[in-house]
Coordinates of C-alpha atoms (C1' of nucleotides) in Angstrom, one line a residue:
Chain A
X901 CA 53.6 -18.7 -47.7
X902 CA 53.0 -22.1 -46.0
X903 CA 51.3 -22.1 -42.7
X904 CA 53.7 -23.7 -39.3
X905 CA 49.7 -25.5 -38.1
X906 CA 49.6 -27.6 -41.3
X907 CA 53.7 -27.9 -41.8
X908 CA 54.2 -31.8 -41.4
X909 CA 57.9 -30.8 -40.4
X910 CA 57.6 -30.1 -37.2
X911 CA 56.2 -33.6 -35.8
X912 CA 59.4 -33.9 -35.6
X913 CA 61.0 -31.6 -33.3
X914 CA 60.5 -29.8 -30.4
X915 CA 57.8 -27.1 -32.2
X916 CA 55.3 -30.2 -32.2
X917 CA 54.8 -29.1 -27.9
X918 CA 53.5 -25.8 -29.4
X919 CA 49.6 -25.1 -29.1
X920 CA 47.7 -24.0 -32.5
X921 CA 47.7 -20.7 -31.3
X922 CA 51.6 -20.0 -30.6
X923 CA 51.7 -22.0 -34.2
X924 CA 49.7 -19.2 -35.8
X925 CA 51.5 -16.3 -34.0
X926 CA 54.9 -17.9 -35.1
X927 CA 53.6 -18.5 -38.7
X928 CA 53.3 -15.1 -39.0
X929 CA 56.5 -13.8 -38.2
X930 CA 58.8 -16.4 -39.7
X931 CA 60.6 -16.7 -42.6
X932 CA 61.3 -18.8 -45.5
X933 CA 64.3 -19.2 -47.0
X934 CA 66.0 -21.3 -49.5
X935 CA 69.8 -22.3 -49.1
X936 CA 72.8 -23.7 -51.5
X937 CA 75.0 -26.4 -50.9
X938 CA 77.7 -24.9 -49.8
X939 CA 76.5 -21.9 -48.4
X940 CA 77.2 -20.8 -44.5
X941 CA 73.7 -20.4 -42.9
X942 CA 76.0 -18.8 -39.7
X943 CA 79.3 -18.3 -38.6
X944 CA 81.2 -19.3 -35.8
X945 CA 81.0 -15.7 -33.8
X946 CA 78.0 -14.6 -35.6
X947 CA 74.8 -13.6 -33.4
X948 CA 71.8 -16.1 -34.2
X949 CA 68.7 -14.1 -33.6
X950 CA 66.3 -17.1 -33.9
X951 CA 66.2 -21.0 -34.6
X952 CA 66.2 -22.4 -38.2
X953 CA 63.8 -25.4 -38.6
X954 CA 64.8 -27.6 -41.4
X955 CA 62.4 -27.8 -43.9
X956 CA 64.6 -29.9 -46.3
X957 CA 68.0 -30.6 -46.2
X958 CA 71.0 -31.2 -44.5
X959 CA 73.7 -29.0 -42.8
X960 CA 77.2 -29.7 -41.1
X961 CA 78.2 -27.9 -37.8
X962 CA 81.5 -27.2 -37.3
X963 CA 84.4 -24.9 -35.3
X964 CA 87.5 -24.4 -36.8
X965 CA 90.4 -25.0 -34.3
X966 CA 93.7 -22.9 -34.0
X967 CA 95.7 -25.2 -36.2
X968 CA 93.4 -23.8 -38.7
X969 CA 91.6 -27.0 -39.5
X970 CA 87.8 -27.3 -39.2
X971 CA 86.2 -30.2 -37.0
X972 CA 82.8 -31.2 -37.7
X973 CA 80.5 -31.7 -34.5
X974 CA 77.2 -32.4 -36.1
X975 CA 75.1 -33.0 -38.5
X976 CA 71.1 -31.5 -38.8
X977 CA 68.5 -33.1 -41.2
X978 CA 65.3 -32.0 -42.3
X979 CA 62.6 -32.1 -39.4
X980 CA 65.4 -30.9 -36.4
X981 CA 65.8 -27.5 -35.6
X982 CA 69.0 -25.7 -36.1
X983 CA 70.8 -23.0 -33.6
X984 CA 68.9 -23.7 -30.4
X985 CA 71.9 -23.7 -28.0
X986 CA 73.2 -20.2 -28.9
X987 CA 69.6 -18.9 -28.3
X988 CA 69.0 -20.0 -25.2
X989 CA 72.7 -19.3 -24.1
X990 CA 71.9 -15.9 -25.4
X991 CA 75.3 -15.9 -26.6
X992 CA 77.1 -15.7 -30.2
X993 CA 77.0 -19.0 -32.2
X994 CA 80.0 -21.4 -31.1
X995 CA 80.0 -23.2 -34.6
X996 CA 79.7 -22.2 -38.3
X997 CA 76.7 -24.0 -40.0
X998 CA 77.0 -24.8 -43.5
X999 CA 74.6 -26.4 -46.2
X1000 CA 75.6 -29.8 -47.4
X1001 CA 73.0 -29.9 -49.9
X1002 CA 70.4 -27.5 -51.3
X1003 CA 67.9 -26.8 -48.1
X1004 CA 65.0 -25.0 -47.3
X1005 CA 64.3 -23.6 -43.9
X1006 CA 62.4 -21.3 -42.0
X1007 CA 63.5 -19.1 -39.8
X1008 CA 61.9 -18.0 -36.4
X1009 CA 63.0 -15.0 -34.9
X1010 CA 64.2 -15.4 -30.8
X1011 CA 61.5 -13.3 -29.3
X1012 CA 59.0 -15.7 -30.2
X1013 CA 60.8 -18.8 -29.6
X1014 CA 61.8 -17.5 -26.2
X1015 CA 58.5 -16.2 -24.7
X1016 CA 57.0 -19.8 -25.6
X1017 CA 59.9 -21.1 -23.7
X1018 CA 58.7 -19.2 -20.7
X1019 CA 54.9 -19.7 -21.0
X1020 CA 55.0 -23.6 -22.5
X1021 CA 56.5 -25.9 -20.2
X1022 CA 56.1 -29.0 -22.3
X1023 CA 57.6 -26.9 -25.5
X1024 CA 60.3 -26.3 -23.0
X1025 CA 60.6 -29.5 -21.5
X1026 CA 60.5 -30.9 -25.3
X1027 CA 63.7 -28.8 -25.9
X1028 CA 65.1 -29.6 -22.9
X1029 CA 65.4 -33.4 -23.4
X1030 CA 66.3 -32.7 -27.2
X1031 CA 69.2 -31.1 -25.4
X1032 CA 70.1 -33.4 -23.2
X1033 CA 70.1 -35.9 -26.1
X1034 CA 72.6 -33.6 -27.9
X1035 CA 74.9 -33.3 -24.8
X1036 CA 74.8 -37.2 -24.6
X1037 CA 75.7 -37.8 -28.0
X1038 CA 78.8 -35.4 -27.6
X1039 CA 79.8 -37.5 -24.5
X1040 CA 79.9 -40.4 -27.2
X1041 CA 82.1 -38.5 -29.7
X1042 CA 83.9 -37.6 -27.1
X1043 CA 84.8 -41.0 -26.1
X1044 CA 85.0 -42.0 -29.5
X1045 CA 88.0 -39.8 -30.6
X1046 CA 89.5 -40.2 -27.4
X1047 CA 89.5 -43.9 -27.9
X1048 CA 89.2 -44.9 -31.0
X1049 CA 91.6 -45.3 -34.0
X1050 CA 91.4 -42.9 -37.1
X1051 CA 90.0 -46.3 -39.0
X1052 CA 87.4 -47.5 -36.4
X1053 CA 85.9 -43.6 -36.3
X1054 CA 85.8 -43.7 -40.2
X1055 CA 83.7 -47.1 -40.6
X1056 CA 81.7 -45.6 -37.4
X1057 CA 81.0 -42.2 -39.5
X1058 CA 79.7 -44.5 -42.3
X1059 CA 77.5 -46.7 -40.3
X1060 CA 76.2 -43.4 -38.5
X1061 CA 75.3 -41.7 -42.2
X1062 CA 73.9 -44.9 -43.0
X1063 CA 71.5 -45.3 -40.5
X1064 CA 71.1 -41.9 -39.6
X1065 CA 70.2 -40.7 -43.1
X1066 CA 69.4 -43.7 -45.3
X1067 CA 70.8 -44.5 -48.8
X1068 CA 69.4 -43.5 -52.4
X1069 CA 68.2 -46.0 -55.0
X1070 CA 71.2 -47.2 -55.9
X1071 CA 71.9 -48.0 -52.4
X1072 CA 74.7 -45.5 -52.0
X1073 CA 74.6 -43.1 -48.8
X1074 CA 72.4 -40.7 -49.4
X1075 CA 74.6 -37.4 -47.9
X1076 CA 77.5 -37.1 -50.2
X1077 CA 80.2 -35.7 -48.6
X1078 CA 83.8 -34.9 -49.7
X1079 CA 87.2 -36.9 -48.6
X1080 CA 87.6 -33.9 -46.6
X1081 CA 84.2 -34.0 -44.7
X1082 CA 85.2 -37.6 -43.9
X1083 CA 88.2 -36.1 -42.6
X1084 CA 87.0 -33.3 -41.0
X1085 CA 84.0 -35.6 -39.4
X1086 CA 86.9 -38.0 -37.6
X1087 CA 89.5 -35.5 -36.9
X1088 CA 92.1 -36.5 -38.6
X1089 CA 94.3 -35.8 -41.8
X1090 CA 92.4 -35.3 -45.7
X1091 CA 95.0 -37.9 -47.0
X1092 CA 94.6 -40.8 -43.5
X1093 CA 91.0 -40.8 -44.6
X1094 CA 91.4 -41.2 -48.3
X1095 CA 93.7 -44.1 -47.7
X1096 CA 91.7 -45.6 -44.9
X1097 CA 88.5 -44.9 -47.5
X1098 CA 90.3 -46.7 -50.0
X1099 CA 91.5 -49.8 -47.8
X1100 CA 88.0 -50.2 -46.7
X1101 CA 87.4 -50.1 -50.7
X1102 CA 90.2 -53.2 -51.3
X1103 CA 88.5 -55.5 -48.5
X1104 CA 85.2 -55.0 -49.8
X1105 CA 83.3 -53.2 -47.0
X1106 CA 82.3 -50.7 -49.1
X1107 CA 82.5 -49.4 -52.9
X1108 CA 81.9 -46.2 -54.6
X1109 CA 79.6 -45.0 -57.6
X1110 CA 81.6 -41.8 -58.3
X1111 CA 81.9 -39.6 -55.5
X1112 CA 79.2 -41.9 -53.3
X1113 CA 79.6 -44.8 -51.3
X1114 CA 77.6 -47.6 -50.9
X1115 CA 78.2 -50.1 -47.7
X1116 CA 78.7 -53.5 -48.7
X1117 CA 79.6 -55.1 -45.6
X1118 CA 78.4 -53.5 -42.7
X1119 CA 79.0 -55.9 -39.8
X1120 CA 82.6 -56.2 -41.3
X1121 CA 82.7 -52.4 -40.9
X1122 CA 81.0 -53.0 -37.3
X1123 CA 84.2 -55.2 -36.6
X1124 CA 86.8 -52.7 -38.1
X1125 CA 89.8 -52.5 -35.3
Chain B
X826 CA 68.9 -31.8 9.0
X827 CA 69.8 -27.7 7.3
X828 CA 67.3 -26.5 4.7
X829 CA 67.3 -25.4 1.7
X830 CA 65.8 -22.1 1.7
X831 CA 69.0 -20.9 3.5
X832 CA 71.5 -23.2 1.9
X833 CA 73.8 -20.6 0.1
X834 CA 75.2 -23.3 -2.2
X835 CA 72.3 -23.2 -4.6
X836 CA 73.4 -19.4 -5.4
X837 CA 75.8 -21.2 -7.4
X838 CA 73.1 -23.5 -9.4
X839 CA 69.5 -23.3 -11.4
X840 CA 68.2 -24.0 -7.9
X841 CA 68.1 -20.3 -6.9
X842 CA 65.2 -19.8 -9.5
X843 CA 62.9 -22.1 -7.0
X844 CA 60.0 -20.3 -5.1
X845 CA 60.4 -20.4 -1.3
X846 CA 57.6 -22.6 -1.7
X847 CA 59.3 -25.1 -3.7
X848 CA 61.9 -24.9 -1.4
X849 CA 60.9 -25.8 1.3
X850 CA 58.5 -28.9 -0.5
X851 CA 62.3 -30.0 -1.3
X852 CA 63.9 -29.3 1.2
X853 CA 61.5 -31.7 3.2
X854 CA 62.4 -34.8 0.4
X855 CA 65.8 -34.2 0.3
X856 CA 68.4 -36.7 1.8
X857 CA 72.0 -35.7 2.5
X858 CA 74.9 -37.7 2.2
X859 CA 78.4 -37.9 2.5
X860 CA 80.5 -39.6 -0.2
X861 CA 84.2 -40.9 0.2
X862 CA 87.0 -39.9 -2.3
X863 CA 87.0 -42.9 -4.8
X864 CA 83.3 -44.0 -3.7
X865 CA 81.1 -44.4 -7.1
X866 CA 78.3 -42.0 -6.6
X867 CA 76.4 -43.9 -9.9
X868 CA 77.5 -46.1 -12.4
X869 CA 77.2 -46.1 -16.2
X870 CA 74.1 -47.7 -17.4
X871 CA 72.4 -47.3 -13.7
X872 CA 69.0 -45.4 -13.1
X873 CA 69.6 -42.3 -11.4
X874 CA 66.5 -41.2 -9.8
X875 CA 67.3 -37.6 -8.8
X876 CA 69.8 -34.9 -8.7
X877 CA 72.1 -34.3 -6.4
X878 CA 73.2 -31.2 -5.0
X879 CA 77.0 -31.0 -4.6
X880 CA 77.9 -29.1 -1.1
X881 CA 81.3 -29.9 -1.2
X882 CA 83.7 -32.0 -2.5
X883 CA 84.5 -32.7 -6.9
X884 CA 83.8 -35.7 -8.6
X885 CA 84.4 -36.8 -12.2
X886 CA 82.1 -38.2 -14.9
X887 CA 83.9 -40.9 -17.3
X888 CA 81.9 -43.5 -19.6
X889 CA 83.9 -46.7 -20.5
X890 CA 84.9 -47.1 -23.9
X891 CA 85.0 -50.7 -25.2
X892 CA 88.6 -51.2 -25.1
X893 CA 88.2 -50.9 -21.2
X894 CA 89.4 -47.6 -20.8
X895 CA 87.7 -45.1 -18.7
X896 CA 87.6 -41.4 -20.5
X897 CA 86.7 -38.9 -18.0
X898 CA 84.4 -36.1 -19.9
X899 CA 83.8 -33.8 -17.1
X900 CA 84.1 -32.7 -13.7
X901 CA 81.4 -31.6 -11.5
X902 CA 82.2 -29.5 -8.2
X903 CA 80.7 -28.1 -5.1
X904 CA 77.9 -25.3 -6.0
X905 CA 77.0 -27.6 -8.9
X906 CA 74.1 -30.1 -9.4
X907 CA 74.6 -33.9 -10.6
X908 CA 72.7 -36.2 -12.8
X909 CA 70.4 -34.1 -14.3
X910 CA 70.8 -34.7 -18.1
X911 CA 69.9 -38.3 -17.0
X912 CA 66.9 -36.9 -15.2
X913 CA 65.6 -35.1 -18.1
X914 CA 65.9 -37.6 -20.9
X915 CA 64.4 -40.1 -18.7
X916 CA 67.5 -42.4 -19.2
X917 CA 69.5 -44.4 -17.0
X918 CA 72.9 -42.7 -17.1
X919 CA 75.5 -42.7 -19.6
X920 CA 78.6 -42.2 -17.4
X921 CA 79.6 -43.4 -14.2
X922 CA 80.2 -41.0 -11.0
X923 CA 82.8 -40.9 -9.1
X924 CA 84.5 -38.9 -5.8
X925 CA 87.8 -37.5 -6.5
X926 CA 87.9 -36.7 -2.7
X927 CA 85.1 -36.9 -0.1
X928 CA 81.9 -35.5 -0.4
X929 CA 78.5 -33.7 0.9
X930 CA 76.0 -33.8 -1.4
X931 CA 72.0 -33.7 -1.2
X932 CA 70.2 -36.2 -3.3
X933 CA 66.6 -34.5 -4.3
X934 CA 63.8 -37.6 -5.9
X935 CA 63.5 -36.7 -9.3
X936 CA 59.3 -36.4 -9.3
X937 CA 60.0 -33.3 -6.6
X938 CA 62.7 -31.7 -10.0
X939 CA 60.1 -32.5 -13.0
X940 CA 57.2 -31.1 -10.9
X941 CA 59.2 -28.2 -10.4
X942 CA 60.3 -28.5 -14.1
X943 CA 56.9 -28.6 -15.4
X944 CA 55.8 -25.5 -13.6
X945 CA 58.0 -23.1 -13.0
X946 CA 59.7 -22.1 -16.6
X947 CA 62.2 -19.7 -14.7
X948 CA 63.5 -22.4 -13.3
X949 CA 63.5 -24.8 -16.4
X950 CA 64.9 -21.9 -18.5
X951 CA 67.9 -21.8 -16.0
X952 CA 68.5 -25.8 -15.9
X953 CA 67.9 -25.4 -20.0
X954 CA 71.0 -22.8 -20.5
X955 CA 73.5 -24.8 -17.8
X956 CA 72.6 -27.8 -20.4
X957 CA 73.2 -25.2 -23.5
X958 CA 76.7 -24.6 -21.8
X959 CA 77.0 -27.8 -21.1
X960 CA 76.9 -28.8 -24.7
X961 CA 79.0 -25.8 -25.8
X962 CA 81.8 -27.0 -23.6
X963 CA 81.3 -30.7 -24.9
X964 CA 81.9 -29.2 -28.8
X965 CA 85.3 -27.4 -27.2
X966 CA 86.5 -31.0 -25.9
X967 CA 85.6 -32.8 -29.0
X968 CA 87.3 -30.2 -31.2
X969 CA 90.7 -30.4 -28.6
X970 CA 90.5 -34.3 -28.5
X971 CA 90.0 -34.4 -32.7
X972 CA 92.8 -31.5 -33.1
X973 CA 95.0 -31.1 -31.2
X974 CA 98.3 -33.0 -29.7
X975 CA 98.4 -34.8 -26.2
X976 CA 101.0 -32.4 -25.0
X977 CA 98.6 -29.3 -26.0
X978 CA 95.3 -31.4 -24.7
X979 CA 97.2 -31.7 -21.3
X980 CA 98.6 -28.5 -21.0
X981 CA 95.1 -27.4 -21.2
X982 CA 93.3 -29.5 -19.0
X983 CA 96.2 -27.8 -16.5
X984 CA 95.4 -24.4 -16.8
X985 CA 91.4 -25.7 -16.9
X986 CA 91.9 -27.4 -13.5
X987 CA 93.8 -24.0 -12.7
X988 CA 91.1 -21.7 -13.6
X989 CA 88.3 -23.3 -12.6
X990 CA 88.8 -25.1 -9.4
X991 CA 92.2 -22.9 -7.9
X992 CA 95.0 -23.5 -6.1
X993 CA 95.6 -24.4 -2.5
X994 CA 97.7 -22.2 0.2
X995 CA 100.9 -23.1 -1.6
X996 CA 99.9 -22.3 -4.6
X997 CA 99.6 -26.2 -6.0
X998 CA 96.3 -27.2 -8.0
X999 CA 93.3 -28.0 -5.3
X1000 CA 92.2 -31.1 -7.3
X1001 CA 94.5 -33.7 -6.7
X1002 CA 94.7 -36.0 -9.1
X1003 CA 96.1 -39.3 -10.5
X1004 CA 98.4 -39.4 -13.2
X1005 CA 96.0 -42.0 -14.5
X1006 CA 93.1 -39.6 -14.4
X1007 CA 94.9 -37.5 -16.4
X1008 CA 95.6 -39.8 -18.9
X1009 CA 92.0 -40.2 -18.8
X1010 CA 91.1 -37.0 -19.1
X1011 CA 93.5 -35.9 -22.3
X1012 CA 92.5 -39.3 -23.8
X1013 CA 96.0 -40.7 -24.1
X1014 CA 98.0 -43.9 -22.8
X1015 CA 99.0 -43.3 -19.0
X1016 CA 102.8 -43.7 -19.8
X1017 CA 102.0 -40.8 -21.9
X1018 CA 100.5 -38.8 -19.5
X1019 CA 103.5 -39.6 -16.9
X1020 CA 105.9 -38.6 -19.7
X1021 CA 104.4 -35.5 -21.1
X1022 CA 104.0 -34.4 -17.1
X1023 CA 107.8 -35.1 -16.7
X1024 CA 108.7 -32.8 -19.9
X1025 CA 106.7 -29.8 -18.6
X1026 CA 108.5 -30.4 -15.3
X1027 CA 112.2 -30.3 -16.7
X1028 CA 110.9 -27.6 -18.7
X1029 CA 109.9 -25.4 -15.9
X1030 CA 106.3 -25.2 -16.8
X1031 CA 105.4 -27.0 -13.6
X1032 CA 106.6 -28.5 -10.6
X1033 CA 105.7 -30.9 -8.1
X1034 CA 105.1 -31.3 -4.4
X1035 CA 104.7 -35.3 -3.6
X1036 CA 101.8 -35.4 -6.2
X1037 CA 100.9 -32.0 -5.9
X1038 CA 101.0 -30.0 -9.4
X1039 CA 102.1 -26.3 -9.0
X1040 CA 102.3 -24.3 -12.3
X1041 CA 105.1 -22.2 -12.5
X1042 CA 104.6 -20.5 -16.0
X1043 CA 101.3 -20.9 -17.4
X1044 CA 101.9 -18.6 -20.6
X1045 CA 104.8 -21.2 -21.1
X1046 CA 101.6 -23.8 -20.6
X1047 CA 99.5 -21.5 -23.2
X1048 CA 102.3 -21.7 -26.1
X1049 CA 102.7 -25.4 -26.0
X1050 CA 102.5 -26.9 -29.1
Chain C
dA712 C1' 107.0 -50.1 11.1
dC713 C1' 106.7 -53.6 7.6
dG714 C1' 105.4 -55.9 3.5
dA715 C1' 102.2 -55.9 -0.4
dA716 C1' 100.1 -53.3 -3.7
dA717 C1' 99.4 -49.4 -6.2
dT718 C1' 101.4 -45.6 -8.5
dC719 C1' 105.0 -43.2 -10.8
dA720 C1' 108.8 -43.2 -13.9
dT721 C1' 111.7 -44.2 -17.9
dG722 C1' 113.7 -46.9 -21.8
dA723 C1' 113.2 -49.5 -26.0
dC724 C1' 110.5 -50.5 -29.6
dA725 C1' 106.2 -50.9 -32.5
dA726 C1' 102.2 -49.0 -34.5
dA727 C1' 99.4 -45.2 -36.0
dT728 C1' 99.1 -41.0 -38.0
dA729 C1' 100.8 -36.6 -40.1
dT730 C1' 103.3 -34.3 -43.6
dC731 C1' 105.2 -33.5 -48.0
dA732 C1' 105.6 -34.6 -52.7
dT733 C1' 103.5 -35.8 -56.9
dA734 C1' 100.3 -38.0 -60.0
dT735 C1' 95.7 -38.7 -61.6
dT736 C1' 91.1 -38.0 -62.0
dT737 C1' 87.0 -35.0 -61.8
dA738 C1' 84.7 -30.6 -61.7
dT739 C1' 84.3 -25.7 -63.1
dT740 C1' 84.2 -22.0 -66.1
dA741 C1' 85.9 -18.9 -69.6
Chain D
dT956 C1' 85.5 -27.7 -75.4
dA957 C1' 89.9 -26.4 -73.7
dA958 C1' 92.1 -24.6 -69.9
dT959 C1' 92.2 -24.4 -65.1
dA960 C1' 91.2 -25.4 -60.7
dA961 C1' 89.8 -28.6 -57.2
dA962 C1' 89.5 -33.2 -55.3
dT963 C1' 91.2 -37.8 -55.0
dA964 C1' 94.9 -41.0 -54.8
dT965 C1' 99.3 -43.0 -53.4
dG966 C1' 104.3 -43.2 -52.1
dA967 C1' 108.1 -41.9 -49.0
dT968 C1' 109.2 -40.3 -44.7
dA969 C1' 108.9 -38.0 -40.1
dT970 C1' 106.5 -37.5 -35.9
dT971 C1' 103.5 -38.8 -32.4
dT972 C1' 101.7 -42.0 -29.5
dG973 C1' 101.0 -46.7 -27.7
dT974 C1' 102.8 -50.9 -25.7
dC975 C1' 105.7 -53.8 -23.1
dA976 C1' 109.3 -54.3 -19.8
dT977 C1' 111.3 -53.0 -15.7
dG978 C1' 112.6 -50.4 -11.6
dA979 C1' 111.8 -46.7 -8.1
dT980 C1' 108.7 -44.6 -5.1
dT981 C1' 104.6 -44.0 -2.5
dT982 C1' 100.5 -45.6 -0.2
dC983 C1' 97.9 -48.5 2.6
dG984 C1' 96.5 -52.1 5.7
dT985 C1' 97.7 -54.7 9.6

DNA sequence: ACGAAATCATGACAAATATCATATTTATTA
DNA sequence: TAATAAATATGATATTTGTCATGATTTCGT
């Protein structure tokens, strides 16, 4: 198995604060795993005993509400870590975590990650602002659905995937998600985001290759109202 | 000027995990301040360069969206500290401040907090799970704001204001507040607000006293739909 | 106490979004 | 590969929410 010192991965997240020795110890008690698409990692209610770091990949976050619909709250890539807020609430996860594409992850059991908490400062600090910067981008969403219309969340989704996560060859975005991911992403209805999907289609800002979508006019989807 | 070490509001924040020692360094930077109902403590975008320790008194946190309305995203009261996600990441803030009736607070320099940060993990362990709550609570809003209707959101943010901050002698919500602010809060047009308030009222789920809120059946609130 | 300004309230209408129905296309698997 | 299921697409319509107009009430400063 593949040693956390020489794992490239973690430059970028918190685990990069760790010393070589806490690097070894946590090597050695990890885990690796490999993941499907579509396959829950953990579920809402579910006790996380550790933090996933993202080897390759990419997961969706999400809660369902009581209307029985699921709203998506984030997104992980390869190189971030994945269920750091339940462990250091200590409580039960608050959202289910599912693969959007095949991933591979290792996974690092609590009692390690937390007794580096308490003796690292900068590993903690480092967790700390990645937090912070979480809780900030929630205030945005936030805002955003409180805001915003149904069609100026979509083209903001796309942008966000875009730069967030980069396109394949062909220039299409490189997470392929379904109609009702879209959906799910902006809180709104499976069929409002088809139609506003396919609108967006008719005026040229973007166009689809299959299932994926390629931006075509990104500072017309900048100006979406 | 009172001191920390025996200031019994910190019992209710990560404060309490601070050596007598660090105390008392604090306690001799500190500057306390009283703050007007409707004065802006900090505004979006500004540098905050500390945290400030709320003796008494609530405030709210909004960001302005770019249609020019404000969406408040959280409340802060007495027992609670202020500022600090802007602290951490180093950021000028990303919401604006604001009194919702007067203040006491103590503003402490933000080098005295990282110092303190960097060296005492019991304390940074405690600001790190507020933040983890923090962010769990943010998930909650953005799943209510995504899912649910106006008349459910507000309802809510009722028995919220209920449960968290109480009720005065006659049984009326202690946080008085605009019907704008709730508009603000729920994420909805103010007309709305007014409207949905006046429903609930010929309902019997609430009742008013000048602009006093008294709930009068909060299971009634809970089954809204 | 008085007038100006803000806040609260309500109606009428417009716009956005959800829901239901039903094709059509695409994926899955027996 | 045929059969079946799932996802996408679109129309018709209902519901929710926003916007504009207007008046009543409250608050505030002098």
């Amino acid at each position: 198995m593949s040693k956390c010192e020489q794992c490239i991965i973690k430059q970028f997240n918190s685990l990069k604060s760790l010393t070589k020795n806490e690097l070894v110890r946590i090597s050695s008690c990890k885990t690796s795993r490999f993941i499907k698409k579509g396959e829950v990692i953990f579920d809402e209610g579910e006790a996380v005993n550790g933090v996933y770091c993202i080897k390759d990949g990419i997961c969706k976050l999400s809660k369902l509400s009581e209307n029985g619909k699921d709203q998506i709250v984030k997104m992980v890539v390869k190189g971030q870590l994945l269920g750091q807020r339940s462990l250091i609430s200590g409580e039960s996860s608050n959202l289910q975590a599912v693969a959007l594409n095949d991933m591979e992850v290792c996974f690092i059991p609590k009692s390690e990650i937390i007794a580096d908490l308490q003796k690292n400062p900068k590993f903690s600090f480092d967790v700390l602002q990645d937090m912070a910067n979480d809780l900030k981008e929630a205030d945005d969403i936030i805002v955003n659905m409180a805001q915003k219309s149904v069609k100026q969340r979509l083209a903001e989704t796309l942008i966000y995937i875009y730069e967030s996560f980069g396109v394949n060859p062909d220039g299409t975005l490189s997470v392929l998600l379904s109609r009702e991911d879209y959906a799910n992403i902006v809180g709104t209805a499976t069929e409002s985001a088809i139609r506003v999907l396919s609108q967006f289609k008719k005026e040229g800002l973007i166009s689809t290759v299959g299932k994926f979508i390629k931006i075509e006019n990104i500072n017309g989807l900048k100006r979406v109202e």
